[in-house]
PDB file of C-alpha atoms in Angstrom:
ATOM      1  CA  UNK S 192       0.966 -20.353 -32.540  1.00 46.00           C
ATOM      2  CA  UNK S 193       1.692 -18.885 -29.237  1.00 51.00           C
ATOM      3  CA  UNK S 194      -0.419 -16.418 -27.808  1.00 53.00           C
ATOM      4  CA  UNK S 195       1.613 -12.553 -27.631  1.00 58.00           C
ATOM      5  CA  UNK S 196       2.067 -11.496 -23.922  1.00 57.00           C
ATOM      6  CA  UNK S 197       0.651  -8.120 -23.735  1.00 58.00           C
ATOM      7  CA  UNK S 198       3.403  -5.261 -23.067  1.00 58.00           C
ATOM      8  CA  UNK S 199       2.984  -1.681 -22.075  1.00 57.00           C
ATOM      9  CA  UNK S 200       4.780   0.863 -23.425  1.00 65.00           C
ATOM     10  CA  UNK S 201       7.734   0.571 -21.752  1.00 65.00           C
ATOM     11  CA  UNK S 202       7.867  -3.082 -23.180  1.00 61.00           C
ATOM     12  CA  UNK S 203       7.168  -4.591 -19.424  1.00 57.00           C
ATOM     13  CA  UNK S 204       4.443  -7.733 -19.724  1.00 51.00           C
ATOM     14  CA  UNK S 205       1.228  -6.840 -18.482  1.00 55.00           C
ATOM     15  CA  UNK S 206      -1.516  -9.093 -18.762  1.00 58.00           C
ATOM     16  CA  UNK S 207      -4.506  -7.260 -19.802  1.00 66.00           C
ATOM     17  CA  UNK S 208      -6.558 -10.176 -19.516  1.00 70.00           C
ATOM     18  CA  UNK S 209     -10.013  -9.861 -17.328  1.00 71.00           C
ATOM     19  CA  UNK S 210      -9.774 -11.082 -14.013  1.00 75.00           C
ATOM     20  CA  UNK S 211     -12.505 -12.815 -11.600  1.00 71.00           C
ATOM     21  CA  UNK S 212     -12.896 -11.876  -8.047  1.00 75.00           C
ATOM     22  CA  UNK S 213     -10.320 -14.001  -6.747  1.00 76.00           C
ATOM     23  CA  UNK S 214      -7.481 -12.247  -9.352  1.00 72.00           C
ATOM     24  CA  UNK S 215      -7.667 -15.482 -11.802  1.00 68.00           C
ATOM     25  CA  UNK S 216      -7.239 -14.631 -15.495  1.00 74.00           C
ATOM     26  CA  UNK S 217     -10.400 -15.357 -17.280  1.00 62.00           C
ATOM     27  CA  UNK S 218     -10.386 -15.887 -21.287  1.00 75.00           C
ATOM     28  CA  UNK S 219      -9.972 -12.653 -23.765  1.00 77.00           C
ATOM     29  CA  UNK S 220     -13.652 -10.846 -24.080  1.00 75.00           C
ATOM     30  CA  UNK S 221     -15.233 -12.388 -20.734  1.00 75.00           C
ATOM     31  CA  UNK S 222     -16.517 -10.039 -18.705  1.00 77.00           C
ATOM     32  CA  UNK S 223     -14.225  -9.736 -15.464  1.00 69.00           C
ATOM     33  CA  UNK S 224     -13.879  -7.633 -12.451  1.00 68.00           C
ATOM     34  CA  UNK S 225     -11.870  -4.506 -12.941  1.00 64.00           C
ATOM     35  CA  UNK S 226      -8.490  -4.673 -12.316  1.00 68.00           C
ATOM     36  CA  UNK S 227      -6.156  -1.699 -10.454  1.00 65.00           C
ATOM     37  CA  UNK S 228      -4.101   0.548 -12.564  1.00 62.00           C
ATOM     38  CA  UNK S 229      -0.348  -0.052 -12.796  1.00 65.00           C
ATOM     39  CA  UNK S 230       0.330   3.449 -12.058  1.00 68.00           C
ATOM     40  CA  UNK S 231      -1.954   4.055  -9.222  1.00 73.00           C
ATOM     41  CA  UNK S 232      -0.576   6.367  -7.021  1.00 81.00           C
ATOM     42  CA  UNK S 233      -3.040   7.093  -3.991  1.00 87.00           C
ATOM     43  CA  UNK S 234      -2.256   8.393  -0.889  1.00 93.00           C
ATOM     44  CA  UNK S 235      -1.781   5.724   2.721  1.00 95.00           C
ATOM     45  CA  UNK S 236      -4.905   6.266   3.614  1.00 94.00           C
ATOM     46  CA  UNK S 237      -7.075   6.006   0.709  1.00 95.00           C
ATOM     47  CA  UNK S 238      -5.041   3.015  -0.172  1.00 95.00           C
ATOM     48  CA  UNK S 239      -5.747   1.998   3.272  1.00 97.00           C
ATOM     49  CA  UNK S 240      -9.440   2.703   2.763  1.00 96.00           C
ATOM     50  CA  UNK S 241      -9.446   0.897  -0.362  1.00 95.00           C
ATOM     51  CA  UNK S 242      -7.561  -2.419   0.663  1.00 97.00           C
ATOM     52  CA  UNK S 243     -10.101  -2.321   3.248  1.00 97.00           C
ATOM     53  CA  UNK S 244     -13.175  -1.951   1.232  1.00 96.00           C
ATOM     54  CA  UNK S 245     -11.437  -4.482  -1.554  1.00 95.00           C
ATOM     55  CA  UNK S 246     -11.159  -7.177   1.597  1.00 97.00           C
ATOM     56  CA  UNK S 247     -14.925  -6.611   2.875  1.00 96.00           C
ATOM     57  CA  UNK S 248     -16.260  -7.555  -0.247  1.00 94.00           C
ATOM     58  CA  UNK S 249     -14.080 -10.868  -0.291  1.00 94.00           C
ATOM     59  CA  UNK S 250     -11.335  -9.298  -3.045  1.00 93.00           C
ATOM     60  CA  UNK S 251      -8.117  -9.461  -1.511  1.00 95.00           C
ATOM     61  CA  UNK S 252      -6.171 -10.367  -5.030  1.00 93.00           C
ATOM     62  CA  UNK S 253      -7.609  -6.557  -6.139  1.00 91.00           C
ATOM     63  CA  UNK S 254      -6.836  -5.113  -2.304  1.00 95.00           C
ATOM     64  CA  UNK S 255      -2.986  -6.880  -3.015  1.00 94.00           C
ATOM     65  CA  UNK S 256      -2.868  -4.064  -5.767  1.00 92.00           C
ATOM     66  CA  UNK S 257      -3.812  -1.549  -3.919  1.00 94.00           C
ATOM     67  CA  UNK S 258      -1.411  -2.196  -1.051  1.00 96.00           C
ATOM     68  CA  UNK S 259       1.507  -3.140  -3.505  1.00 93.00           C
ATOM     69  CA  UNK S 260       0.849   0.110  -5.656  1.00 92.00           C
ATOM     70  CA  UNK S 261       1.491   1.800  -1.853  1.00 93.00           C
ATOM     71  CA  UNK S 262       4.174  -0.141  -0.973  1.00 93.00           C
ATOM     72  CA  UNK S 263       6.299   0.989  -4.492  1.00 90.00           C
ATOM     73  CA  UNK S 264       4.997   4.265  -3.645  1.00 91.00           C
ATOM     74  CA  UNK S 265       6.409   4.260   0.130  1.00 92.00           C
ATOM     75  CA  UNK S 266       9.624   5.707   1.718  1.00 93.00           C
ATOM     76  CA  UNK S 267      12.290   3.585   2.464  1.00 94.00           C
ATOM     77  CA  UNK S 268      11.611   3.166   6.484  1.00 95.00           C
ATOM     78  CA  UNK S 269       7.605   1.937   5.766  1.00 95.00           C
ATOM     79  CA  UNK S 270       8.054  -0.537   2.698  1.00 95.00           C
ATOM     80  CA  UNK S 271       8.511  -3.569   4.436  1.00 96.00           C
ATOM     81  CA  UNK S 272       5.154  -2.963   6.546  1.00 97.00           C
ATOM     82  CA  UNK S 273       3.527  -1.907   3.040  1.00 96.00           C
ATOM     83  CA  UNK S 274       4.592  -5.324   1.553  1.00 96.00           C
ATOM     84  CA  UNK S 275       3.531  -6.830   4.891  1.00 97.00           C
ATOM     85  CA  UNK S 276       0.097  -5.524   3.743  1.00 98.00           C
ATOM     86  CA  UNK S 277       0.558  -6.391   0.604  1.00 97.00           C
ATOM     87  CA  UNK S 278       1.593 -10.283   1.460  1.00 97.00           C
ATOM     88  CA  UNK S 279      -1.081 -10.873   3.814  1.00 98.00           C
ATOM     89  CA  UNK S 280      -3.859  -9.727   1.282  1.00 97.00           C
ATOM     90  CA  UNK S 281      -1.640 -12.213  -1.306  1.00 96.00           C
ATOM     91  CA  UNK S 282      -2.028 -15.111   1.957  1.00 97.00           C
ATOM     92  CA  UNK S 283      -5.861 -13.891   2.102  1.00 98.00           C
ATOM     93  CA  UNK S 284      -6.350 -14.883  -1.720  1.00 96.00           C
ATOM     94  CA  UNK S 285      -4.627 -18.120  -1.838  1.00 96.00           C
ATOM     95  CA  UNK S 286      -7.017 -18.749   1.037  1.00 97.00           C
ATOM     96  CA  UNK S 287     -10.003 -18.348  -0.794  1.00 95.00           C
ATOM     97  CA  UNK S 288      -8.399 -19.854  -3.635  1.00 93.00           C
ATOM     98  CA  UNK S 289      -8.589 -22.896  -1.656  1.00 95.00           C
ATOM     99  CA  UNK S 290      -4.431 -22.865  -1.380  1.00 96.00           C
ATOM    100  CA  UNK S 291      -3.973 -23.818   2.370  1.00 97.00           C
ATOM    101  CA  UNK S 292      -0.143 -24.414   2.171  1.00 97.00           C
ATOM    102  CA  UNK S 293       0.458 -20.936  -0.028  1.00 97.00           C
ATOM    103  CA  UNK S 294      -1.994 -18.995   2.167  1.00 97.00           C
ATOM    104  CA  UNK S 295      -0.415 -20.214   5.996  1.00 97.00           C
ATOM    105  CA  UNK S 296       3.168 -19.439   4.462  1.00 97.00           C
ATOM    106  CA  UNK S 297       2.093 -15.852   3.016  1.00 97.00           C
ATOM    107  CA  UNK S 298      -0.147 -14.975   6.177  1.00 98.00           C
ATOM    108  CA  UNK S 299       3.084 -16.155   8.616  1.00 97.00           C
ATOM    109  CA  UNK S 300       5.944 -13.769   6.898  1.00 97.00           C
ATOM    110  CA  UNK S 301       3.360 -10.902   6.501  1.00 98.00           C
ATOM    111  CA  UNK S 302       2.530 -11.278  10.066  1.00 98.00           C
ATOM    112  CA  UNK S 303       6.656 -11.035  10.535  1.00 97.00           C
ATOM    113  CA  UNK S 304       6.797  -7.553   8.346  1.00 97.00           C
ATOM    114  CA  UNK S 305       4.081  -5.925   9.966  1.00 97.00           C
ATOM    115  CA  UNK S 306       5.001  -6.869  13.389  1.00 97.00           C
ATOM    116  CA  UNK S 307       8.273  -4.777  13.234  1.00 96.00           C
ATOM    117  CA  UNK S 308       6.135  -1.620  12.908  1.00 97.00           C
ATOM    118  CA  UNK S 309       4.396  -2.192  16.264  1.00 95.00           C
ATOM    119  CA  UNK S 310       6.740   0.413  17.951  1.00 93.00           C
ATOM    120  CA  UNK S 311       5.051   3.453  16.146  1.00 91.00           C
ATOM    121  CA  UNK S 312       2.406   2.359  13.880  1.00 94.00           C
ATOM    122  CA  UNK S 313       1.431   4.767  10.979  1.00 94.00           C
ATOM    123  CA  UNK S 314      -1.529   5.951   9.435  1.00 95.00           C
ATOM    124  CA  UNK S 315      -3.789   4.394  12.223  1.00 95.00           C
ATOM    125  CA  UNK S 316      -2.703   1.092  10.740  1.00 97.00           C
ATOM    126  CA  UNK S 317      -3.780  -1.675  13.805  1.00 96.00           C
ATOM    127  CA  UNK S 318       0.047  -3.333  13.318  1.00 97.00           C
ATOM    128  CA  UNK S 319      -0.083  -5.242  17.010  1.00 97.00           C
ATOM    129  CA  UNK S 320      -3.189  -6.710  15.958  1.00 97.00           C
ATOM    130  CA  UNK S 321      -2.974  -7.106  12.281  1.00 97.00           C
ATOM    131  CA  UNK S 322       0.311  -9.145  12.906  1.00 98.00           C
ATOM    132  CA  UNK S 323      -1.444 -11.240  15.676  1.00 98.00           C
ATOM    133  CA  UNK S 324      -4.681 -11.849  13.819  1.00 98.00           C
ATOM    134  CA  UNK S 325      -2.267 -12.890  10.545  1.00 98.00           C
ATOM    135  CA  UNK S 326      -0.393 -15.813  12.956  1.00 98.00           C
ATOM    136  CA  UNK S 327      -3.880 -16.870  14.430  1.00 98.00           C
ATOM    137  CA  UNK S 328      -5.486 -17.491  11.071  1.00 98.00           C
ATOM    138  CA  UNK S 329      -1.878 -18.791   9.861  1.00 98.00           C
ATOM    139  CA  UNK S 330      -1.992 -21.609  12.405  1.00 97.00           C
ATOM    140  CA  UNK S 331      -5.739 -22.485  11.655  1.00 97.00           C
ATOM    141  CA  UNK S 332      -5.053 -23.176   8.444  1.00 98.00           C
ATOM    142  CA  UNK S 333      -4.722 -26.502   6.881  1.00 97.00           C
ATOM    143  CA  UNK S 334      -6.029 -28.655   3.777  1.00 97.00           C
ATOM    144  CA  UNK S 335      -8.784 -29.765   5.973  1.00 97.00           C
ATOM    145  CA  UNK S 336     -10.165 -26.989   8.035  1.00 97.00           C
ATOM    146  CA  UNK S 337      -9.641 -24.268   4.879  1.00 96.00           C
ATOM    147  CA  UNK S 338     -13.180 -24.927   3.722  1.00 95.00           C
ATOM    148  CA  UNK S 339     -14.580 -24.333   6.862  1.00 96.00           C
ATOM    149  CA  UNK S 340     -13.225 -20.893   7.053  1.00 96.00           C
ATOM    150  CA  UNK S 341     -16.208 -18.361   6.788  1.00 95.00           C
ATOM    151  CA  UNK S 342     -15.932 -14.770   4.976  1.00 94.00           C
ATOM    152  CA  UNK S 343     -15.567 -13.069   8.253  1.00 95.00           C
ATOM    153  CA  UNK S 344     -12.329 -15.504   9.413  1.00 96.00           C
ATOM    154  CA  UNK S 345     -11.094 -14.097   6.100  1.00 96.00           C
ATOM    155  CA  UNK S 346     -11.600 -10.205   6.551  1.00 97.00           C
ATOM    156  CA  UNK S 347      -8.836  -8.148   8.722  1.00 97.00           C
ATOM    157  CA  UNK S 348      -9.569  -5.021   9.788  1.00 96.00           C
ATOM    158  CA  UNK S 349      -6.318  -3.059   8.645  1.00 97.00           C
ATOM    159  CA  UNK S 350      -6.812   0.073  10.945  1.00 96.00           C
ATOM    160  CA  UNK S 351      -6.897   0.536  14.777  1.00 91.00           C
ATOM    161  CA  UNK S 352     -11.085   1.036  16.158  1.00 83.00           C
ATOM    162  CA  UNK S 353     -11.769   4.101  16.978  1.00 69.00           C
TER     163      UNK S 353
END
């Protein structure tokens, strides 16, 4: 027999499933990494803070939460940078899921979104640089140099020093 998909209330799937570190479902009862709430609603720069702290530690599948829970919660005129975010943390996992191919595609078109914000970045967000360090580590990825990629090649810094 097939195994039920787990639904909220709202009847939408949700996979309640534990996750590891790199956002892979494990089996019902391990002992995962906690996941982010579907209805998280925190403000740009905590999410900002978060994402940040979530990519430090190597978890860019749990900073992808963060930044798409901000990017449903953005106006109209700062979504597409917000799923910028939210793509390159998506590239970042596939990286360290060993998923070259996935990971230079997603880095590439969130390098495109977040480059059309470099006019007036918001929330301190380093847009020019985030967008250049996305194509960089886009282009120096491939099956063969991917596991020679250290932590730190991995790891943007998401706001402007300073």
């Amino acid at each position: 027999m097939a195994e039920r998909r787990d639904r909220d209330q709202a009847g939408r799937p949700r996979n309640a499933r534990p996750r590891d570190e790199l956002g892979r479902p494990l089996p019902r009862g391990a002992q995962g990494m906690a996941t982010t709430p579907d209805d998280l609603h925190l403000s740009p720069t905590e999410s900002l803070a978060e994402a940040q702290r979530l990519l430090a530690a190597g978890h860019a599948f749990h900073a992808h939460e963060v930044l798409e829970a901000a990017w449903k919660d953005a106006p109209d005129e700062q979504r597409e940078l917000w799923r910028g975010l939210a793509q390159l943390a998506v590239g970042l996992t596939h990286a360290r899921r060993g998923n070259a191919t996935g990971a230079a595609r997603l880095l590439g078109r969130a390098a495109d979104r977040i480059a059309e914000y470099a006019g007036e970045p918001p929330y301190g967000i380093a847009v020019a640089e985030l967008a250049a360090w996305a194509r960089a580590l886009s282009a120096r990825i491939t099956p063969a140099t991917l596991p020679d990629l250290a932590d730190s090649d991995l790891t943007p810094r998401l706001l402007r020093a300073g």
